[in-house]
Amino acid sequence: MYDLNAHRRATAAETTSRSPARRRDHRSGPTRHGVARHLTARMMIALVLSVSLVPAAAAAQAADRGTVARHAFEAEAPIPSPDAFAALIGAAREQAATAVGDPDSYVIEARFDPGRGTVNGDMRITFVNRTDEALADVVLSLLPNSNDYAGVAIAVDTLRVGGHRIDQPNRGLSEDETSLLVPVSRPLPPGGSIEIAVGFTTTLAPDDDAGNYLELDEPPGTWFLEWWYPILAPYEPSRGWLLAPPVIQTGRAPWGVALYDVTLTMPNDLHAVTTGDLIEERLVGADARRRYVAGPTEAFHAIADEDFTSVSAEVGDSIVRVHADSSEAETARRALTFAEQALAAYSDRFGAYPFRELDIVQTPLKMGMGYSSEGLIVVGSPLSEGYDEDEWDYEPPPFETDPDEVDLVTHEALLAHEVAHQWWGNSVRSDYVAHAFMVEGLTEYVAFTQLEASLGEKVARRVMVDDAVQPYIELLDYEGDEIADRTGRRDLWYATHYGIVYGKGALGFLAINVEIGDAAFDAALRAYAADHAFGVTTPEDLREAFESASGEDLDELWRTWFETAETTPDDVRDLLRAAA
Ligand SMILES: [Zn+2]
């Protein structure tokens, strides 16, 4: 889940003026301001649209370089797989095995060369046809080739399907090079599986202006290896393989979950943080060769940095770590305490966190304030996000005391949100294009309840007003109301994304909580999390969970907040009064 919230963080300011010098300033000198930013929806649209520019030459360049890459799996026998569910704890192992059945799996052997800005990899995907029909081809997504990843590219160098070498593997590339159609020699029947071996070269962004997560930064930088390898495209029974380029700001239909066995080699002086668990580590000259297992997860991401330090704590059977530049040790410790509390509280309320590890990377982000994937969260740094209030129509919040303190509370709100995504959005997934409200609105509201528990009602309420009420009321002013559940309407996204999906969405879940009370609200979410762990849900699943836990018919409430566009500022006021 990408939380690209232009409302409350400096993201927007960085997106518009991201000179390297400015970014360095952010790193070395904490800045003062971090309080609520009042951006209009229109400004947000402009900012979001300003980040997609791609040099088409990058892909071609990568393809050229790829020809010299060595690809191990063409010749070598497969390495033995370790315990496939090793990243999970206790009951989650059985839960996952039942939920995902016989999942797809990835075995990846890759080398990251920060000097050249490349990742050379070999992978074997075992794809299982879980659809009802025989498939004549399988589609791999090459996400970094999309416009969302300026300057980054993946080239497929070699391709084998079911042991047969495919000459000219790039013949199946879509025009925009984000999808590769992989032909299967005989249609793959339902339940059948096939092995696809791919040699690939990923070229990371060559400069600091790439404007995306997956970046090659100037030293001492942070490298994001995100969606850095060819990955099975999402498949929807009604639409087949989804070929359209992904829109990272708004997500898309859920990817399938898979098991991962990844061996990643990189210079030993880089501190690596990844999805899943480290199970082996070996020094090879100046390099470290590290092997990880992960899953079930939508993807395997890695982040590398020269000077990260880590702090960690145990929560139940899991370990939570915060990784940050050594200059941020103090805020990292505070973030750890807060994340620890959130993870423990959510585990109590919604069922135990399923993974052995939760890694949180705190780093200055170019775009976006937070990102949550299974077991791996990235959040922007508190205090280092410079913001010049003169740039925008800015109103300081009335409760402001110490701006740094406000920044830290904002950061804690972000942590509460991203940690909650481990349940809503990561374990229980939904079609994010059509139903983002049930992921982001729910996550946002649950985060407010956690803030209330840890920082008190006054702070939680203030954050809710800043982050949900205010953006929604502003949107009502500027654009009018919109329907939160976008079922059947995949267009008109940016205009409504923040104010509607997060703002109105969160208020809708507050309305449900007020109606059914805390005990039924939590019981519903606990049952929903258990019933749909590692699965994909629809809005009906969520509504039914609330209805069966409370015994109430929530039809009208649900329609008011999520399915109609007739809510007024008075309705919001009434709700806040009822919640007080
Ligand atoms: Zn979110």
XYZ file of C-alpha atoms in Angstrom, residues 99-569:
471
model
C -5.478 -20.129 2.581
C -2.977 -20.226 -0.246
C -2.953 -23.968 -0.959
C -0.268 -24.679 -3.513
C 1.130 -21.211 -4.164
C 3.378 -19.899 -6.894
C 6.997 -19.731 -5.893
C 10.062 -17.751 -6.858
C 13.659 -18.808 -6.474
C 15.883 -15.844 -7.262
C 19.654 -15.561 -7.335
C 20.713 -11.974 -7.938
C 23.612 -9.637 -7.584
C 23.236 -5.947 -6.872
C 26.108 -3.799 -8.101
C 25.686 -0.291 -6.687
C 28.657 0.950 -8.711
C 26.991 0.148 -12.015
C 23.490 0.614 -10.694
C 22.381 -2.804 -11.866
C 20.836 -5.955 -10.532
C 21.653 -9.086 -12.488
C 19.446 -11.974 -11.680
C 18.299 -15.443 -12.502
C 15.016 -16.701 -11.326
C 12.792 -19.713 -11.518
C 9.105 -19.144 -11.122
C 6.876 -22.109 -10.485
C 3.501 -20.972 -11.702
C 0.381 -22.881 -10.713
C -2.723 -22.400 -12.837
C -5.382 -21.652 -10.246
C -7.851 -20.383 -12.835
C -10.743 -22.422 -14.237
C -9.407 -22.478 -17.753
C -6.416 -23.778 -19.653
C -3.872 -21.018 -20.221
C -1.982 -20.611 -23.476
C 0.350 -18.059 -21.993
C 1.541 -16.587 -18.761
C 2.226 -12.888 -18.344
C 5.147 -11.417 -16.475
C 5.019 -7.793 -15.359
C 8.127 -5.703 -15.753
C 6.999 -2.884 -13.538
C 10.044 -0.641 -13.595
C 9.557 -0.187 -17.338
C 6.411 1.809 -16.644
C 6.312 5.583 -16.613
C 5.955 5.494 -12.865
C 9.562 4.424 -12.552
C 11.434 7.072 -14.471
C 14.922 5.986 -15.408
C 14.573 2.422 -14.173
C 14.235 -0.574 -16.452
C 14.147 -4.349 -16.521
C 15.420 -6.268 -19.513
C 14.738 -9.957 -19.977
C 17.928 -11.549 -21.281
C 17.007 -15.224 -21.325
C 13.801 -17.149 -21.001
C 13.024 -20.842 -20.595
C 9.564 -22.261 -20.233
C 9.110 -25.815 -19.014
C 12.782 -26.412 -19.760
C 12.604 -25.114 -23.342
C 14.639 -22.138 -24.321
C 12.685 -19.331 -25.948
C 14.728 -17.557 -28.600
C 14.022 -13.857 -28.837
C 12.352 -13.683 -25.444
C 11.384 -10.068 -25.998
C 9.031 -10.891 -28.852
C 6.244 -11.102 -26.293
C 6.860 -7.611 -24.902
C 3.935 -5.224 -24.850
C 4.405 -1.926 -26.628
C 5.151 -0.070 -23.414
C 7.456 -2.923 -22.319
C 5.711 -3.385 -18.983
C 4.338 -6.850 -19.772
C 5.943 -9.920 -21.275
C 3.727 -12.557 -22.778
C 5.348 -15.928 -22.119
C 4.019 -18.628 -24.441
C 3.323 -22.061 -23.019
C 3.897 -24.810 -25.600
C 0.795 -26.754 -24.603
C -2.088 -24.978 -22.818
C -1.626 -25.336 -19.081
C -4.692 -27.033 -17.574
C -6.337 -25.817 -14.358
C -4.253 -27.076 -11.450
C -1.234 -27.648 -13.675
C 2.087 -25.978 -12.998
C 4.997 -24.899 -15.119
C 8.481 -23.605 -14.488
C 9.581 -20.354 -16.051
C 13.273 -19.473 -15.836
C 14.259 -15.892 -16.513
C 17.616 -14.169 -16.694
C 17.169 -10.450 -16.212
C 19.003 -7.195 -15.756
C 17.467 -4.333 -13.840
C 19.000 -0.916 -14.270
C 18.324 1.471 -11.444
C 17.770 5.170 -11.949
C 21.063 6.818 -12.909
C 20.524 10.054 -11.035
C 18.829 11.619 -8.120
C 15.870 12.972 -10.038
C 14.117 9.726 -10.773
C 11.138 10.498 -8.607
C 10.171 7.037 -7.527
C 10.788 4.504 -4.852
C 13.127 2.319 -6.781
C 16.046 4.618 -7.028
C 19.761 4.856 -7.225
C 20.704 7.626 -4.900
C 23.914 9.541 -4.560
C 26.156 8.162 -1.822
C 25.585 7.823 1.022
C 22.260 6.841 -0.404
C 19.479 4.434 0.039
C 18.674 1.980 -2.727
C 15.190 0.665 -3.096
C 14.966 -2.616 -4.936
C 11.247 -2.577 -5.284
C 9.424 -4.680 -7.902
C 12.957 -5.195 -9.212
C 12.453 -8.567 -10.934
C 9.919 -9.924 -13.443
C 6.808 -10.894 -11.520
C 3.660 -12.800 -12.486
C 1.009 -10.317 -13.536
C -2.287 -10.193 -11.644
C -4.965 -12.404 -13.110
C -8.667 -11.715 -12.782
C -11.150 -14.406 -13.788
C -13.350 -11.921 -15.640
C -10.558 -9.996 -17.356
C -7.698 -12.459 -17.658
C -4.110 -11.289 -17.262
C -3.931 -7.612 -16.430
C -1.599 -6.013 -18.914
C -2.202 -2.351 -18.236
C 0.777 -0.621 -16.721
C 0.426 -0.325 -12.998
C -0.208 3.004 -11.411
C 1.875 3.002 -8.315
C 0.073 5.888 -6.724
C -3.222 4.129 -6.673
C -2.369 0.479 -6.867
C -4.395 -2.063 -8.779
C -6.099 -5.397 -8.402
C -4.282 -7.625 -5.929
C -1.252 -9.516 -7.084
C -1.176 -13.161 -6.276
C 0.785 -14.157 -3.206
C 3.788 -16.422 -3.583
C 6.611 -17.982 -1.626
C 10.118 -16.642 -2.087
C 13.605 -18.053 -1.754
C 15.971 -15.232 -2.647
C 19.738 -15.108 -2.598
C 21.023 -11.578 -2.918
C 24.668 -10.651 -3.256
C 25.865 -7.100 -2.679
C 28.871 -5.309 -1.181
C 29.173 -6.308 2.435
C 29.287 -2.712 3.631
C 25.682 -2.227 2.568
C 23.096 -2.801 5.257
C 20.265 -4.743 3.631
C 16.649 -4.812 4.764
C 14.280 -7.104 2.916
C 10.932 -8.790 2.921
C 11.099 -12.114 4.784
C 13.816 -13.632 6.944
C 17.557 -13.934 6.513
C 18.439 -17.637 6.766
C 22.046 -17.776 5.547
C 24.864 -15.303 5.144
C 28.257 -15.844 3.608
C 31.125 -13.490 2.794
C 32.528 -13.790 -0.712
C 35.456 -11.380 -0.987
C 34.053 -7.907 -0.377
C 30.538 -9.123 -1.001
C 27.924 -10.608 1.267
C 25.773 -13.352 -0.174
C 22.545 -13.520 1.801
C 19.675 -15.916 1.453
C 16.147 -15.082 2.494
C 12.811 -16.853 2.657
C 9.590 -14.926 2.492
C 5.921 -15.387 2.012
C 3.188 -15.743 1.332
C 3.722 -12.245 -0.009
C 2.853 -10.217 -3.086
C 6.484 -9.334 -3.687
C 10.001 -9.461 -2.331
C 11.510 -6.023 -1.818
C 14.981 -5.054 -0.650
C 16.451 -1.803 0.589
C 20.167 -1.216 0.973
C 21.994 1.609 2.657
C 25.578 2.314 3.671
C 24.907 3.738 7.081
C 21.701 2.360 8.447
C 21.686 1.382 12.058
C 18.960 -0.761 13.574
C 17.110 -0.946 16.832
C 14.849 -3.875 17.627
C 12.373 -5.232 20.116
C 10.422 -8.441 20.584
C 6.655 -8.416 20.333
C 5.184 -11.823 21.105
C 7.038 -14.280 18.862
C 7.988 -11.589 16.373
C 10.820 -9.139 16.223
C 10.264 -5.575 15.095
C 13.182 -3.481 13.854
C 13.551 0.117 12.844
C 16.392 0.921 10.442
C 17.515 4.507 9.925
C 20.583 6.587 9.211
C 22.753 6.844 12.304
C 21.976 10.574 12.440
C 18.374 9.601 13.169
C 19.081 7.167 15.986
C 16.945 9.077 18.462
C 13.807 9.291 16.342
C 14.335 5.670 15.296
C 14.225 4.598 18.942
C 11.052 6.558 19.485
C 9.560 5.071 16.323
C 10.452 1.596 17.575
C 8.628 2.138 20.851
C 5.577 3.342 19.016
C 5.641 0.570 16.398
C 6.103 -2.003 19.140
C 3.006 -0.719 20.958
C 0.975 -0.661 17.755
C 2.013 -4.176 16.730
C 1.179 -5.550 20.191
C -2.153 -3.728 20.373
C -3.262 -4.767 16.876
C -2.174 -8.359 17.553
C -4.389 -8.349 20.650
C -7.303 -6.792 18.862
C -7.188 -8.422 15.418
C -5.177 -11.628 15.828
C -1.432 -12.215 16.017
C 0.886 -10.645 13.463
C 1.804 -13.637 11.270
C 5.455 -13.046 10.408
C 8.617 -13.611 12.389
C 9.922 -10.181 11.447
C 8.619 -6.701 10.863
C 11.178 -4.335 9.387
C 10.550 -0.612 9.319
C 12.855 1.572 7.274
C 12.839 5.237 8.149
C 14.369 7.265 5.363
C 13.788 10.534 3.531
C 11.393 9.549 0.778
C 11.279 11.415 -2.474
C 7.688 10.726 -3.093
C 5.130 9.508 -0.689
C 5.119 9.341 3.026
C 4.728 5.691 3.682
C 4.598 2.304 2.122
C 3.596 -0.988 3.610
C 4.198 -4.465 2.243
C 4.129 -7.792 4.049
C 6.671 -7.511 6.859
C 8.376 -4.465 5.362
C 7.376 -0.857 5.907
C 9.036 2.275 4.615
C 8.247 5.610 6.200
C 9.565 9.099 5.589
C 11.868 10.487 8.248
C 10.344 12.718 10.883
C 12.057 16.076 11.324
C 14.020 15.765 8.130
C 11.161 16.712 5.873
C 11.708 20.346 5.209
C 8.642 22.319 4.418
C 8.251 25.906 3.487
C 4.820 26.969 4.506
C 5.003 30.074 2.347
C 4.733 27.865 -0.706
C 1.206 26.907 0.103
C -1.949 28.261 1.506
C -0.981 27.293 4.998
C -2.748 27.606 8.289
C -0.977 26.498 11.448
C -3.103 24.239 13.636
C -4.351 25.958 16.769
C -2.840 23.414 19.147
C 0.699 23.848 17.893
C 3.311 24.039 20.585
C 6.650 22.594 19.593
C 6.789 22.011 15.824
C 9.210 19.109 16.248
C 6.797 17.479 18.643
C 4.025 17.899 16.101
C 6.293 16.265 13.501
C 6.850 13.317 15.795
C 3.148 12.896 16.476
C 2.552 13.044 12.723
C 5.207 10.365 12.356
C 3.521 8.213 14.972
C 0.216 8.579 13.171
C 1.981 7.387 10.047
C 3.510 4.414 11.878
C 0.140 3.484 13.382
C -1.279 3.581 9.859
C 1.455 1.570 8.128
C 1.579 -1.064 10.872
C -2.223 -1.448 10.628
C -1.762 -2.186 6.912
C -0.076 -5.432 7.938
C -3.638 -6.589 8.642
C -5.676 -4.428 6.241
C -4.128 -4.426 2.803
C -1.229 -6.820 3.310
C -2.707 -9.912 4.961
C -6.316 -9.218 3.977
C -6.138 -7.764 0.470
C -8.736 -6.143 -1.723
C -9.023 -4.725 -5.210
C -7.299 -1.459 -4.488
C -8.481 0.333 -7.585
C -12.159 -0.317 -6.998
C -12.314 -0.569 -3.220
C -9.388 1.380 -1.771
C -11.747 2.863 0.834
C -11.965 -0.490 2.608
C -8.185 -0.675 2.808
C -7.150 2.935 3.389
C -10.266 4.172 5.178
C -10.235 1.240 7.563
C -6.483 1.467 8.128
C -6.687 5.194 8.761
C -9.532 4.811 11.235
C -7.857 1.916 13.071
C -4.700 4.058 13.317
C -6.704 6.816 15.023
C -7.956 4.328 17.586
C -4.374 3.264 18.248
C -3.257 6.880 18.626
C -6.027 7.377 21.117
C -4.856 4.372 23.122
C -1.224 5.447 23.129
C -1.282 9.247 23.071
C -4.683 10.080 24.457
C -7.964 11.267 23.084
C -6.989 14.888 22.554
C -4.057 14.108 20.283
C -5.921 11.369 18.418
C -8.827 13.666 17.768
C -6.574 16.415 16.522
C -4.873 14.031 14.113
C -8.244 12.751 12.912
C -9.414 16.285 12.255
C -6.208 17.105 10.357
C -5.972 13.875 8.414
C -9.545 12.808 7.746
C -12.085 15.499 8.547
C -10.278 18.485 7.100
C -9.323 16.930 3.742
C -12.838 15.599 3.303
C -14.516 18.900 4.157
C -12.118 20.676 1.791
C -12.993 18.247 -0.938
C -16.698 18.808 -0.361
C -15.995 22.523 -0.744
C -13.887 22.290 -3.873
C -15.201 19.313 -5.764
C -18.349 18.104 -4.075
C -18.899 14.661 -2.646
C -17.838 11.416 -4.320
C -18.675 7.769 -3.814
C -16.010 6.051 -1.722
C -16.536 2.579 -3.158
C -15.389 2.874 -6.759
C -16.878 -0.443 -7.854
C -17.510 -0.194 -11.551
C -15.831 3.193 -11.795
C -12.135 2.869 -12.197
C -11.725 6.380 -13.524
C -11.620 9.734 -11.753
C -9.187 8.546 -9.230
C -6.825 11.244 -8.211
C -9.530 13.822 -7.773
C -11.018 11.814 -4.986
C -8.215 9.742 -3.655
C -7.184 11.363 -0.434
C -10.257 13.208 0.759
C -12.631 10.416 -0.149
C -10.696 7.218 0.283
C -8.833 8.154 3.459
C -11.004 10.947 4.790
C -14.579 9.965 4.106
C -13.580 6.298 4.295
C -12.192 6.694 7.813
C -15.285 8.661 8.873
C -17.488 5.853 7.588
C -15.688 3.362 9.809
C -15.956 5.802 12.716
C -19.708 5.892 12.049
C -19.840 2.094 12.180
C -17.800 2.034 15.390
C -20.138 4.598 16.991
C -23.157 2.566 15.902
C -22.055 -0.901 17.037
C -19.649 -0.066 19.896
C -15.997 -0.970 20.485
C -16.474 -4.618 21.439
C -18.457 -5.567 18.324
C -16.213 -3.414 16.123
C -13.069 -5.244 17.240
C -14.763 -8.645 17.236
C -15.838 -8.042 13.632
C -12.334 -7.119 12.532
C -10.849 -10.056 14.387
C -13.173 -12.461 12.584
C -12.606 -10.701 9.260
C -8.812 -10.963 9.676
C -9.004 -14.655 10.595
C -11.449 -15.610 7.843
C -9.564 -13.818 5.097
C -5.898 -14.025 6.113
C -3.739 -14.146 2.958
C -6.918 -13.822 0.917
C -8.757 -11.232 -1.127
C -11.964 -9.613 0.109
C -14.863 -7.599 -1.248
C -16.766 -4.802 0.522
C -19.548 -7.336 1.262
C -17.135 -9.466 3.276
C -16.295 -6.515 5.477
C -19.868 -5.361 5.899
C -20.974 -8.893 6.781
C -18.259 -9.094 9.417
C -19.579 -5.937 11.099
C -23.174 -7.074 10.787
C -22.668 -10.551 12.160
C -20.539 -9.330 15.081
C -23.103 -6.691 16.026
C -26.342 -8.333 14.936
C -27.248 -5.013 13.319
C -28.327 -4.182 9.806
C -25.746 -1.656 8.634
C -27.137 -1.273 5.153
C -28.107 2.363 5.432
C -24.944 3.429 7.213
C -22.816 1.612 4.669
C -24.687 3.199 1.786
C -24.444 6.684 3.281
C -20.706 6.656 3.763
C -19.427 4.336 1.060
C -21.935 4.047 -1.744
C -23.495 7.463 -2.206
C -22.223 10.969 -2.787
C -24.699 12.861 -0.675
C -22.850 13.468 2.556
C -22.721 17.049 3.846
C -20.485 18.900 6.312
